[in-house]
Structures are given as structure tokens and as C-alpha cells.
Amino acid sequence: MDKSQNQPYIADSIIQFPTGQLKLSEIRHLFDALPYEVDFVDATDHFKFFSDQPHREHPRSVDALGEHVKDCHPKQAVPAVLEILSSMREGRTDRVERTLNLNGKYVHINYIAIRDNQDKYLGCLEFTANVTDLINKFQNGKFTSPADEITGASDSKIAQTKKNAESQQSDSVSGASEC
Amino acid sequence: MQRYQYRFKALGTKITLTVFQEKDQQIFLPSQQLVERYEKQFSIYRPNSEISIINRLAGQREVRVSSGTFDLTRLAREISLKNWGFNIAIGPLVKEWNIGFKDAHVPSQKRIDALLEIIDPTKIILNEQSHTVMLADPYMQLDLGGIAKGYIADRLQDLWHAFGIKVGMINLGGNLLTVGPCPLHPDHQWRIGIQNPWKVRGESLRVDSLPACSAVTSGIYERNFTSNGQFYHHIFDPQTGYPVKNDLMSVTVFTDESVWGEIESTHLFFNPKITLTEAQKDPHFIGAVFVYQNHEIRILGI
């Protein structure tokens, strides 16, 4: 099924949020442009929506839309998925976090319970981020440490070179004081 | 908030001073001069330092020293007698092993036994009235290396206070002293990182929030060598003459005064099973983080 041919149902409607307004068409493209994958399972545990990025970490098919989660997950994952969802529905959990290595990439997943202002459970948002680039940047020192300063054992390399330099230095000093 | 930093090399390490007010940078030059003065006084690598003179005249005669050298030697001797692992006279043993240098080796047991006699701290003779120090054995050598950095950090803080500078950081190659309330965070606590022993320098294993205090780390990850498959590091047990055997990688100690950080980091390295009550018998103690070779972490008091 060619998703690009399907426009949102009411193309020109504007949705008024407390913090501003978006056209339905804007919402669609906004989801597509997010550098994160978004999936939504409703309060009855049915798969209702996924964002349409070109290279998803978790490929989804529109055929799965409307299915119960136990029908669109691998069998061995179903008990864990159901447990997360029922704990959210019962208010025991608001967020579950997973970190995993997927096809040589670092992937960070958040399952977030969505509730309305009366705390009524609306469903679960699965938020998937490929954080490989972020981790590489961190490892290459692109982020400064949250520490103001770092304590460590004396740096031996500096100590050694300093010692060597000093023994040479003190030799030349005694020579200099003679003349 | 702007940081103003000054870096220089002294005491065999990299020194970084940080202040947070532009005009407080005036303290950098006098600070460097103070460090260099103490280095001239304490360093065993300066042939004319007070400590070098004491060492050269070991077994011969007493040497009159300045009050700073006398006080620090007296404190170091007192702590050395407690059997906490710290020993100011351990120099000849360290030199024999020479860990951290190319010719590091395991000495013979006969040689170690002879050295254990030499490094006896009761053979340091002090005279309170004349401020003189004498080493009773001609082969004895004092080395303030393990305690001088802490002492100097404390004196730098005194100097800053004398100049009215109440906030900043003094970092003597990993020995850290934070001064005053931290201006970087709303809770005024300093974020102190502990070096990750398995990573490059500057990468922290964990970050703790603490009020102004000293942070000193004793670790075996910087100086060590392997001989016949045996791993040897540079923290020696004055009782056995061998590197202390335990499963620690490092100990970081938070104390009020930095000189006590130096003392306690060694003390706790030798006594990793210490309870909080026991550790708090030292009124200078604030907290400690033990990092084990199997990557476990034990936190005490913070």
C-alpha cells in the first residue's frame, strides 16, 4: 500500500492546542521529519499509529494497524509487552526504558504512558531513538563532563617526564651556579 | 558563569587553578610562587631542598628546618606510627622497586627484610624547640610526596583567603580542593568527578555533589608493572615491603583539609572494610568512594 498517496482524512483542519495550532498536514509531516520513531498503542492495546520515517529501526507495516499487540509482536516478546501495558493501564508504571544493540547500532527506546488531565490512560507511546551518533560524539569528547573537576591518582606519565626533566634541569642549574 | 583558569607544571604533575571572578586572577602568580617555594623546600628531586639535606645527612647529624617542613614532618611521622599503611620513611623501599620506571623489579626477600629495618618511622628524631630533624639510620630517606600535595593545597587556600578570594578550585594533579560555595549550580554544591580507572584521563566514573571539600584519590591504575605474570603496583605495605594486596582499584576520600585527604586515602586503601562509624572517628572525614577491580563501587558517608 502506497502511504504517500493517502492524505490525512481532513486535510485542511486546524487543531488548536493550548500552546498553539497545527494543520493536520503539518502534523503528518512533522511526525515524518522527527529524528525519532513514534508508535502508538491505544488504551485497549491495539496498534493505532506509527510515524513514517524512511529508515526505521523497527520497520512497521500499515497492515498491522488495528491489530492487537499480541498479534504484531514476536511470540516470545508478547508477555513482556502485555506486562508493560497492563502496568501502565493500572497506573503502576509511567515509563519503561530499554537500551539495546540493534544491527550494530545503539538504540534507546522509551515506552511512555499517555494519560489525560484526569489521569485516564489513553495508550502507550513507543519512542525509539538511534543514539549511535550521540554515543560516538560523547566518546569523542564532544560533550563536556558534568563534573566541575575530576579527582584521580597522580598522573604517572607527567610525573616521570617531570622527574626526568628535573634531574636534567637540576644538573644544568648546578653548572650555572658554578659560573 | 565564566571560569578563569591557570595551568602550570609543578610537584611532578599538572596544576590547574580556577577562579570565577575576572579580577581574582591576580591570585594565580602568587599561587604559583607559593607552590614553587614549597617544591624547593620539600622535593626529593631538588638536591638542596630541606628534605634532601635531611636525607643527605641521615645517620650523621640533625638539620634545622623551616616551620612548614617541621610541622608536616611531625604530622607525617605521627601518622606513620599508626600502622595505617602510610609511612613517610618508605622512600628506600619505593626506590628499590622503582615502579613507574623502566628498571622496575621485584627485590629479593633478603633485600626487602633489610629495607623494612631502614624505613622504621620511630627512627625519625624531632626536636620541638630547635625545629630540627634527624634520621637515625644512614640509609633512611624521607619522602613527603604522599602528603605534601595536600599540605600545599591547604596553604594555597590560606593564601586565597588572605587575598579575600573565597571561591575557586585548586587541582594539584587530581588532588582537588574546592573553595567556598559553588557558583556553578543553584544548590552551591560542587560536582566532583571520580576518574574512571579504565578510561582515559579526564573521564569520570561517577559524579558526586559535595560542599567545599578536598578530594584525594589513591589508585593503583597509574603506576604498576607485571613480572612473571604477577601484577605489582606502587602502594606499598610498610609491614611486608610488598605492594598491598587487596581487590581495590582506587579509593577517593572527601575531607575538610586536603592534607587529611592524603592521609585518609592511604588509610582507607589499606582498610577497605572500614565502617562509617570507624571512618568518622577522623573528624576530617566526610565520605569515600571505593572502586574495586571487578568494577564494583562502595560508597561511604555521602
Short mmCIF file of C-alpha atoms in Angstrom, two decimals:
data_model
loop_
_atom_site.label_atom_id
_atom_site.label_comp_id
_atom_site.label_asym_id
_atom_site.label_seq_id
_atom_site.Cartn_x
_atom_site.Cartn_y
_atom_site.Cartn_z
CA MET A 1 0.00 0.00 0.00
CA ASP A 2 1.47 3.33 -1.04
CA LYS A 3 1.25 5.53 2.03
CA SER A 4 2.36 8.69 0.18
CA GLN A 5 -0.92 8.71 -1.73
CA ASN A 6 -3.00 8.90 1.41
CA GLN A 7 -3.57 12.37 2.76
CA PRO A 8 -4.77 12.85 6.33
CA TYR A 9 -8.51 12.42 6.47
CA ILE A 10 -9.42 16.08 6.83
CA ALA A 11 -6.57 17.75 5.03
CA ASP A 12 -7.13 21.37 5.96
CA SER A 13 -8.33 21.16 9.52
CA ILE A 14 -6.51 23.08 12.14
CA ILE A 15 -6.05 21.69 15.62
CA GLN A 16 -5.90 24.18 18.41
CA PHE A 17 -3.54 23.12 21.21
CA PRO A 18 -3.13 25.01 24.46
CA THR A 19 0.30 26.05 23.16
CA GLY A 20 -0.50 26.83 19.55
CA GLN A 21 -2.09 25.39 16.44
CA LEU A 22 -1.08 22.92 13.74
CA LYS A 23 -2.69 21.94 10.46
CA LEU A 24 -3.36 18.24 10.05
CA SER A 25 -0.97 18.19 7.08
CA GLU A 26 1.69 19.82 9.24
CA ILE A 27 1.24 17.21 11.94
CA ARG A 28 1.76 14.44 9.44
CA HIS A 29 4.97 15.87 8.02
CA LEU A 30 6.16 16.80 11.46
CA PHE A 31 5.91 13.16 12.53
CA ASP A 32 7.69 12.05 9.35
CA ALA A 33 10.53 14.51 9.95
CA LEU A 34 11.13 13.61 13.60
CA PRO A 35 14.57 12.07 14.07
CA TYR A 36 12.85 9.53 16.32
CA GLU A 37 10.34 6.80 15.60
CA VAL A 38 6.96 7.07 17.23
CA ASP A 39 4.43 4.27 17.64
CA PHE A 40 1.16 4.43 19.47
CA VAL A 41 -0.85 1.66 21.08
CA ASP A 42 -4.27 2.72 22.37
CA ALA A 43 -5.88 2.04 25.77
CA THR A 44 -7.22 -1.32 24.52
CA ASP A 45 -3.72 -2.45 23.46
CA HIS A 46 -4.36 -2.08 19.75
CA PHE A 47 -1.65 -0.77 17.45
CA LYS A 48 -3.01 2.54 16.13
CA PHE A 49 -0.27 4.67 14.60
CA PHE A 50 3.36 4.82 13.52
CA SER A 51 5.43 7.66 12.15
CA ASP A 52 6.59 7.19 8.59
CA GLN A 53 10.38 7.68 8.58
CA PRO A 54 12.19 6.18 5.55
CA HIS A 55 14.68 4.00 7.51
CA ARG A 56 13.06 2.86 10.70
CA GLU A 57 14.88 0.80 13.32
CA HIS A 58 11.59 -1.05 13.81
CA PRO A 59 10.02 -1.35 10.35
CA ARG A 60 6.22 -1.19 10.55
CA SER A 61 3.55 -2.02 8.05
CA VAL A 62 0.15 -0.37 7.68
CA ASP A 63 -1.24 -3.91 7.52
CA ALA A 64 -0.56 -4.23 11.24
CA LEU A 65 -2.60 -1.14 12.12
CA GLY A 66 -5.60 -2.00 14.23
CA GLU A 67 -4.13 -5.32 15.35
CA HIS A 68 -3.90 -6.30 18.99
CA VAL A 69 -0.30 -6.01 20.25
CA LYS A 70 -0.09 -9.75 20.84
CA ASP A 71 -0.66 -10.28 17.10
CA CYS A 72 2.02 -7.83 15.92
CA HIS A 73 4.92 -8.81 18.18
CA PRO A 74 7.19 -11.84 18.15
CA LYS A 75 5.69 -14.55 20.34
CA GLN A 76 8.48 -14.51 22.94
CA ALA A 77 8.11 -10.72 23.40
CA VAL A 78 4.33 -10.78 23.99
CA PRO A 79 4.31 -11.47 27.78
CA ALA A 80 6.73 -8.59 28.43
CA VAL A 81 4.75 -6.22 26.18
CA LEU A 82 1.46 -7.11 27.87
CA GLU A 83 3.00 -6.65 31.29
CA ILE A 84 4.25 -3.17 30.40
CA LEU A 85 0.87 -2.16 29.01
CA SER A 86 -1.17 -3.51 31.92
CA SER A 87 1.16 -1.90 34.46
CA MET A 88 0.63 1.40 32.66
CA ARG A 89 -3.13 0.94 32.50
CA GLU A 90 -3.21 0.15 36.23
CA GLY A 91 -1.10 3.22 36.96
CA ARG A 92 1.87 1.23 38.29
CA THR A 93 4.23 2.47 35.60
CA ASP A 94 4.65 5.71 33.71
CA ARG A 95 7.73 4.94 31.69
CA VAL A 96 9.86 1.96 30.73
CA GLU A 97 13.26 2.42 29.20
CA ARG A 98 15.23 -0.03 27.07
CA THR A 99 18.72 0.23 25.64
CA LEU A 100 19.74 -2.29 23.02
CA ASN A 101 22.21 -3.00 20.27
CA LEU A 102 20.34 -3.43 17.02
CA ASN A 103 22.18 -4.21 13.77
CA GLY A 104 25.37 -2.59 15.06
CA LYS A 105 23.54 0.49 16.27
CA TYR A 106 22.83 1.76 19.75
CA VAL A 107 19.08 2.11 20.14
CA HIS A 108 17.27 3.75 23.03
CA ILE A 109 13.55 3.04 23.48
CA ASN A 110 11.08 4.70 25.79
CA TYR A 111 7.60 3.34 26.40
CA ILE A 112 5.63 6.24 27.82
CA ALA A 113 2.16 6.01 29.36
CA ILE A 114 -0.09 8.71 27.87
CA ARG A 115 -2.77 9.99 30.23
CA ASP A 116 -5.29 12.79 30.02
CA ASN A 117 -5.73 15.57 32.57
CA GLN A 118 -7.87 13.28 34.73
CA ASP A 119 -5.06 10.66 34.64
CA LYS A 120 -7.16 8.39 32.45
CA TYR A 121 -4.94 6.04 30.47
CA LEU A 122 -5.08 6.79 26.73
CA GLY A 123 -2.41 4.46 25.49
CA CYS A 124 1.29 3.89 25.20
CA LEU A 125 3.76 5.86 23.11
CA GLU A 126 6.81 3.96 21.95
CA PHE A 127 9.61 6.39 21.26
CA THR A 128 12.66 4.89 19.54
CA ALA A 129 15.92 6.75 19.04
CA ASN A 130 19.05 5.66 17.21
CA VAL A 131 21.64 7.15 19.61
CA THR A 132 24.76 5.75 17.89
CA ASP A 133 25.83 9.16 16.66
CA LEU A 134 25.26 10.67 20.10
CA ILE A 135 27.33 7.97 21.79
CA ASN A 136 30.14 8.41 19.26
CA LYS A 137 30.12 12.13 19.89
CA PHE A 138 30.25 11.53 23.62
CA GLN A 139 33.12 9.08 23.24
CA ASN A 140 35.00 11.60 21.12
CA GLY A 141 34.66 14.18 23.87
CA LYS A 142 32.05 16.35 22.15
CA PHE A 143 30.20 16.74 25.43
CA THR A 144 31.93 18.31 28.36
CA SER A 145 31.83 16.38 31.61
CA PRO A 146 29.07 17.28 34.07
CA ALA A 147 31.79 17.33 36.73
CA ASP A 148 33.25 20.70 37.70
CA GLU A 149 36.56 18.93 38.32
CA ILE A 150 37.86 15.37 38.47
CA THR A 151 39.92 13.72 41.19
CA GLY A 152 42.32 10.92 40.26
CA ALA A 153 45.52 9.20 41.27
CA SER A 154 48.65 11.17 40.34
CA ASP A 155 49.31 11.03 36.64
CA SER A 156 52.46 8.91 36.38
CA LYS A 157 53.36 9.87 32.83
CA ILE A 158 53.64 13.53 33.69
CA ALA A 159 55.37 12.68 36.95
CA GLN A 160 58.00 10.64 35.11
CA THR A 161 58.74 13.13 32.39
CA LYS A 162 58.83 15.83 35.03
CA LYS A 163 61.25 13.81 37.12
CA ASN A 164 63.48 13.23 34.13
CA ALA A 165 63.26 16.85 33.11
CA GLU A 166 64.03 17.91 36.64
CA SER A 167 67.06 15.73 37.08
CA GLN A 168 68.41 17.21 33.85
CA GLN A 169 67.32 20.64 34.93
CA SER A 170 68.98 20.40 38.33
CA ASP A 171 72.21 19.26 36.63
CA SER A 172 72.27 22.37 34.49
CA VAL A 173 71.34 24.52 37.47
CA SER A 174 74.38 23.36 39.44
CA GLY A 175 76.55 24.05 36.39
CA ALA A 176 75.10 27.52 36.08
CA SER A 177 75.69 28.42 39.73
CA GLU A 178 79.34 27.50 39.42
CA CYS A 179 79.98 30.19 36.81
CA MET B 1 29.37 31.63 34.70
CA GLN B 2 32.83 32.37 33.39
CA ARG B 3 35.76 30.29 34.67
CA TYR B 4 39.22 31.76 34.75
CA GLN B 5 41.87 29.06 34.73
CA TYR B 6 45.61 28.96 35.07
CA ARG B 7 47.70 25.88 34.37
CA PHE B 8 51.31 25.15 35.15
CA LYS B 9 53.52 22.17 35.89
CA ALA B 10 55.00 21.65 39.34
CA LEU B 11 55.25 18.91 42.00
CA GLY B 12 55.71 16.42 39.18
CA THR B 13 52.20 16.98 37.92
CA LYS B 14 49.78 19.34 36.18
CA ILE B 15 48.29 22.06 38.31
CA THR B 16 45.07 23.88 37.44
CA LEU B 17 43.74 26.83 39.41
CA THR B 18 40.22 28.11 38.78
CA VAL B 19 38.55 31.31 39.93
CA PHE B 20 35.22 32.75 38.88
CA GLN B 21 35.85 36.49 39.05
CA GLU B 22 38.00 38.14 36.43
CA LYS B 23 39.98 40.22 38.88
CA ASP B 24 40.63 37.24 41.13
CA GLN B 25 43.14 36.09 38.52
CA GLN B 26 45.66 38.24 40.38
CA ILE B 27 46.00 35.27 42.73
CA PHE B 28 47.50 32.99 40.06
CA LEU B 29 51.05 34.30 40.11
CA PRO B 30 51.42 34.35 43.94
CA SER B 31 49.88 30.86 43.99
CA GLN B 32 52.47 29.55 41.56
CA GLN B 33 55.22 31.20 43.58
CA LEU B 34 53.94 29.55 46.76
CA VAL B 35 53.83 26.11 45.11
CA GLU B 36 57.35 26.56 43.75
CA ARG B 37 58.61 27.69 47.14
CA TYR B 38 57.20 24.56 48.77
CA GLU B 39 58.61 22.42 45.99
CA LYS B 40 62.08 23.86 46.67
CA GLN B 41 61.54 23.08 50.35
CA PHE B 42 60.05 19.55 50.11
CA SER B 43 61.12 17.95 46.84
CA ILE B 44 63.45 14.95 46.98
CA TYR B 45 64.35 15.76 43.38
CA ARG B 46 65.90 19.09 44.40
CA PRO B 47 69.33 18.43 45.90
CA ASN B 48 69.13 21.50 48.12
CA SER B 49 65.60 21.09 49.44
CA GLU B 50 65.30 20.82 53.22
CA ILE B 51 64.18 17.22 52.84
CA SER B 52 67.15 16.39 50.56
CA ILE B 53 69.53 17.88 53.11
CA ILE B 54 67.95 15.83 55.93
CA ASN B 55 68.32 12.74 53.71
CA ARG B 56 71.93 13.51 52.79
CA LEU B 57 72.87 13.93 56.46
CA ALA B 58 70.99 10.79 57.54
CA GLY B 59 72.83 8.99 60.35
CA GLN B 60 75.17 11.96 60.71
CA ARG B 61 73.51 14.99 62.18
CA GLU B 62 70.33 16.93 62.80
CA VAL B 63 69.12 19.57 60.35
CA ARG B 64 67.31 22.78 61.27
CA VAL B 65 64.26 23.27 59.05
CA SER B 66 61.52 25.84 58.46
CA SER B 67 58.28 25.63 60.44
CA GLY B 68 56.29 24.29 57.47
CA THR B 69 58.71 21.43 56.90
CA PHE B 70 58.88 20.69 60.61
CA ASP B 71 55.09 20.67 61.11
CA LEU B 72 54.48 18.48 58.09
CA THR B 73 57.28 16.07 59.05
CA ARG B 74 55.91 15.83 62.60
CA LEU B 75 52.37 15.15 61.36
CA ALA B 76 53.63 12.61 58.82
CA ARG B 77 55.72 10.83 61.47
CA GLU B 78 52.76 10.70 63.85
CA ILE B 79 50.53 9.17 61.16
CA SER B 80 53.29 6.76 60.08
CA LEU B 81 53.34 5.33 63.63
CA LYS B 82 49.63 4.45 63.47
CA ASN B 83 50.20 1.47 61.13
CA TRP B 84 47.63 2.84 58.70
CA GLY B 85 49.76 1.97 55.69
CA PHE B 86 51.10 5.48 55.40
CA ASN B 87 54.86 5.80 56.00
CA ILE B 88 56.87 8.95 55.41
CA ALA B 89 60.14 6.97 55.52
CA ILE B 90 59.12 4.43 52.88
CA GLY B 91 61.37 6.09 50.23
CA PRO B 92 64.20 3.49 50.10
CA LEU B 93 61.68 0.67 49.61
CA VAL B 94 59.90 2.56 46.81
CA LYS B 95 63.22 3.37 45.17
CA GLU B 96 64.28 -0.30 45.29
CA TRP B 97 61.12 -1.45 43.45
CA ASN B 98 61.23 1.66 41.23
CA ILE B 99 57.70 1.10 39.98
CA GLY B 100 56.69 3.52 37.27
CA PHE B 101 60.18 3.44 35.76
CA LYS B 102 61.87 1.23 33.20
CA ASP B 103 64.01 -0.75 35.64
CA ALA B 104 61.11 -1.72 37.95
CA HIS B 105 61.79 -5.12 39.53
CA VAL B 106 60.89 -7.40 42.45
CA PRO B 107 63.67 -7.16 45.07
CA SER B 108 64.99 -10.26 46.86
CA GLN B 109 63.39 -11.15 50.20
CA LYS B 110 66.73 -10.52 51.91
CA ARG B 111 66.83 -7.01 50.47
CA ILE B 112 63.20 -6.37 51.50
CA ASP B 113 63.90 -7.52 55.07
CA ALA B 114 66.85 -5.13 55.27
CA LEU B 115 64.72 -2.28 53.89
CA LEU B 116 61.95 -2.90 56.44
CA GLU B 117 64.50 -2.08 59.17
CA ILE B 118 65.50 1.13 57.41
CA ILE B 119 62.00 2.51 56.87
CA ASP B 120 61.10 2.46 60.58
CA PRO B 121 59.46 5.86 61.35
CA THR B 122 60.48 5.72 65.02
CA LYS B 123 64.00 6.45 63.76
CA ILE B 124 62.92 9.97 62.75
CA ILE B 125 64.16 12.16 65.61
CA LEU B 126 62.45 15.53 66.04
CA ASN B 127 63.32 18.41 68.31
CA GLU B 128 60.34 20.68 69.02
CA GLN B 129 62.40 23.56 70.43
CA SER B 130 65.01 23.89 67.73
CA HIS B 131 62.85 22.61 64.83
CA THR B 132 65.49 20.09 63.87
CA VAL B 133 65.04 16.75 62.15
CA MET B 134 67.45 13.85 62.16
CA LEU B 135 67.30 10.39 60.63
CA ALA B 136 68.91 7.84 62.93
CA ASP B 137 69.82 5.33 60.17
CA PRO B 138 72.29 6.43 57.43
CA TYR B 139 70.23 4.67 54.74
CA MET B 140 66.96 6.36 55.72
CA GLN B 141 65.21 8.71 53.33
CA LEU B 142 62.18 10.91 53.95
CA ASP B 143 59.70 11.48 51.17
CA LEU B 144 56.83 13.88 51.75
CA GLY B 145 55.46 13.05 48.31
CA GLY B 146 52.44 11.28 49.70
CA ILE B 147 51.32 14.15 51.89
CA ALA B 148 52.93 17.36 50.58
CA LYS B 149 50.40 17.96 47.80
CA GLY B 150 47.62 18.02 50.37
CA TYR B 151 49.54 20.33 52.64
CA ILE B 152 50.32 22.68 49.74
CA ALA B 153 46.68 22.70 48.58
CA ASP B 154 45.62 23.76 52.09
CA ARG B 155 48.24 26.52 52.18
CA LEU B 156 47.07 27.74 48.75
CA GLN B 157 43.59 28.03 50.18
CA ASP B 158 45.03 30.05 53.10
CA LEU B 159 46.71 32.33 50.56
CA TRP B 160 43.47 32.81 48.61
CA HIS B 161 41.62 33.64 51.83
CA ALA B 162 44.34 36.14 52.73
CA PHE B 163 43.61 37.83 49.40
CA GLY B 164 39.87 37.77 50.14
CA ILE B 165 39.20 35.19 47.43
CA LYS B 166 36.50 32.90 48.75
CA VAL B 167 35.51 30.81 45.74
CA GLY B 168 37.52 28.63 43.35
CA MET B 169 39.14 25.30 42.68
CA ILE B 170 42.66 24.07 43.33
CA ASN B 171 43.62 20.96 41.37
CA LEU B 172 47.08 19.55 42.02
CA GLY B 173 47.18 16.70 39.51
CA GLY B 174 43.99 15.01 40.65
CA ASN B 175 44.22 16.14 44.25
CA LEU B 176 41.32 18.54 44.37
CA LEU B 177 40.33 21.27 46.79
CA THR B 178 37.12 23.18 46.18
CA VAL B 179 36.89 26.53 47.92
CA GLY B 180 33.67 28.21 49.05
CA PRO B 181 30.11 27.77 47.78
CA CYS B 182 29.99 26.55 44.17
CA PRO B 183 28.80 29.38 41.90
CA LEU B 184 28.03 26.98 39.01
CA HIS B 185 24.92 25.33 40.45
CA PRO B 186 21.86 26.64 42.29
CA ASP B 187 22.48 24.25 45.20
CA HIS B 188 26.02 25.67 45.62
CA GLN B 189 27.46 22.16 45.72
CA TRP B 190 30.45 21.18 43.62
CA ARG B 191 30.11 18.39 41.08
CA ILE B 192 33.19 16.27 41.73
CA GLY B 193 34.02 13.60 39.20
CA ILE B 194 35.98 10.49 40.12
CA GLN B 195 38.44 9.38 37.46
CA ASN B 196 37.31 6.22 35.67
CA PRO B 197 40.36 3.95 36.16
CA TRP B 198 39.62 2.08 32.91
CA LYS B 199 39.27 5.16 30.73
CA VAL B 200 41.48 8.00 29.54
CA ARG B 201 42.34 10.73 31.98
CA GLY B 202 39.51 13.21 32.46
CA GLU B 203 36.66 10.74 32.12
CA SER B 204 34.70 10.29 35.29
CA LEU B 205 33.21 7.09 36.67
CA ARG B 206 30.67 8.94 38.74
CA VAL B 207 29.96 12.49 39.78
CA ASP B 208 29.08 13.44 43.35
CA SER B 209 27.67 16.69 44.68
CA LEU B 210 29.60 17.98 47.66
CA PRO B 211 30.12 21.21 49.57
CA ALA B 212 33.57 22.79 49.59
CA CYS B 213 35.99 20.00 50.48
CA SER B 214 39.11 18.15 49.45
CA ALA B 215 39.00 15.11 47.16
CA VAL B 216 42.05 12.86 47.07
CA THR B 217 42.35 9.59 45.19
CA SER B 218 44.78 6.74 45.83
CA GLY B 219 44.82 4.30 42.96
CA ILE B 220 46.92 1.53 41.52
CA TYR B 221 46.00 2.32 37.90
CA GLU B 222 48.70 4.89 37.20
CA ARG B 223 51.91 3.22 38.32
CA ASN B 224 52.33 -0.53 38.10
CA PHE B 225 54.17 -3.32 36.29
CA THR B 226 53.89 -7.05 35.67
CA SER B 227 56.71 -9.52 36.34
CA ASN B 228 56.38 -13.28 35.74
CA GLY B 229 52.65 -12.82 35.35
CA GLN B 230 52.36 -11.12 38.76
CA PHE B 231 50.87 -7.62 38.91
CA TYR B 232 52.71 -5.11 41.14
CA HIS B 233 51.63 -1.55 41.91
CA HIS B 234 53.14 1.37 43.81
CA ILE B 235 51.14 1.39 47.06
CA PHE B 236 53.43 -0.45 49.44
CA ASP B 237 52.61 -2.12 52.72
CA PRO B 238 55.29 -0.94 55.18
CA GLN B 239 54.75 -4.16 57.16
CA THR B 240 55.57 -6.58 54.31
CA GLY B 241 57.60 -4.47 51.89
CA TYR B 242 55.32 -5.64 49.07
CA PRO B 243 52.51 -3.79 47.28
CA VAL B 244 49.38 -4.06 49.42
CA LYS B 245 47.23 -6.99 48.36
CA ASN B 246 43.51 -6.33 48.00
CA ASP B 247 40.89 -6.10 45.29
CA LEU B 248 40.74 -2.30 45.13
CA MET B 249 41.41 -0.19 42.08
CA SER B 250 41.14 3.18 43.80
CA VAL B 251 39.84 5.00 46.85
CA THR B 252 38.65 8.58 46.74
CA VAL B 253 38.30 10.37 50.05
CA PHE B 254 36.45 13.59 50.75
CA THR B 255 37.78 15.52 53.76
CA ASP B 256 37.74 19.09 55.02
CA GLU B 257 41.52 19.58 54.78
CA SER B 258 43.49 18.23 51.88
CA VAL B 259 46.41 17.00 53.99
CA TRP B 260 43.90 14.70 55.72
CA GLY B 261 42.66 13.58 52.34
CA GLU B 262 46.18 12.34 51.56
CA ILE B 263 46.37 10.54 54.89
CA GLU B 264 42.87 9.04 54.73
CA SER B 265 43.09 7.93 51.09
CA THR B 266 46.07 5.75 52.05
CA HIS B 267 44.48 4.71 55.34
CA LEU B 268 41.30 3.56 53.58
CA PHE B 269 43.22 1.90 50.75
CA PHE B 270 44.74 -0.33 53.43
CA ASN B 271 41.41 -0.72 55.28
CA PRO B 272 38.69 -1.05 52.65
CA LYS B 273 36.33 -2.85 55.07
CA ILE B 274 36.21 0.12 57.43
CA THR B 275 32.73 1.03 58.73
CA LEU B 276 31.30 4.53 58.51
CA THR B 277 31.44 4.90 62.32
CA GLU B 278 35.08 3.86 62.28
CA ALA B 279 35.93 6.25 59.42
CA GLN B 280 34.12 9.13 61.14
CA LYS B 281 36.48 8.85 64.11
CA ASP B 282 38.63 11.14 61.99
CA PRO B 283 36.78 14.47 62.35
CA HIS B 284 38.19 15.50 58.96
CA PHE B 285 36.39 12.64 57.18
CA ILE B 286 33.36 13.48 55.01
CA GLY B 287 32.96 10.48 52.70
CA ALA B 288 34.69 7.95 50.48
CA VAL B 289 34.18 6.03 47.25
CA PHE B 290 35.88 2.64 46.85
CA VAL B 291 36.31 1.38 43.30
CA TYR B 292 37.07 -2.35 43.03
CA GLN B 293 39.00 -4.19 40.33
CA ASN B 294 35.78 -6.04 39.41
CA HIS B 295 34.21 -2.60 38.73
CA GLU B 296 32.10 -2.64 41.90
CA ILE B 297 31.70 0.64 43.76
CA ARG B 298 31.19 1.11 47.50
CA ILE B 299 30.14 4.47 48.83
CA LEU B 300 30.73 5.57 52.41
CA GLY B 301 29.22 8.61 54.10
CA ILE B 302 27.93 10.53 51.06
#
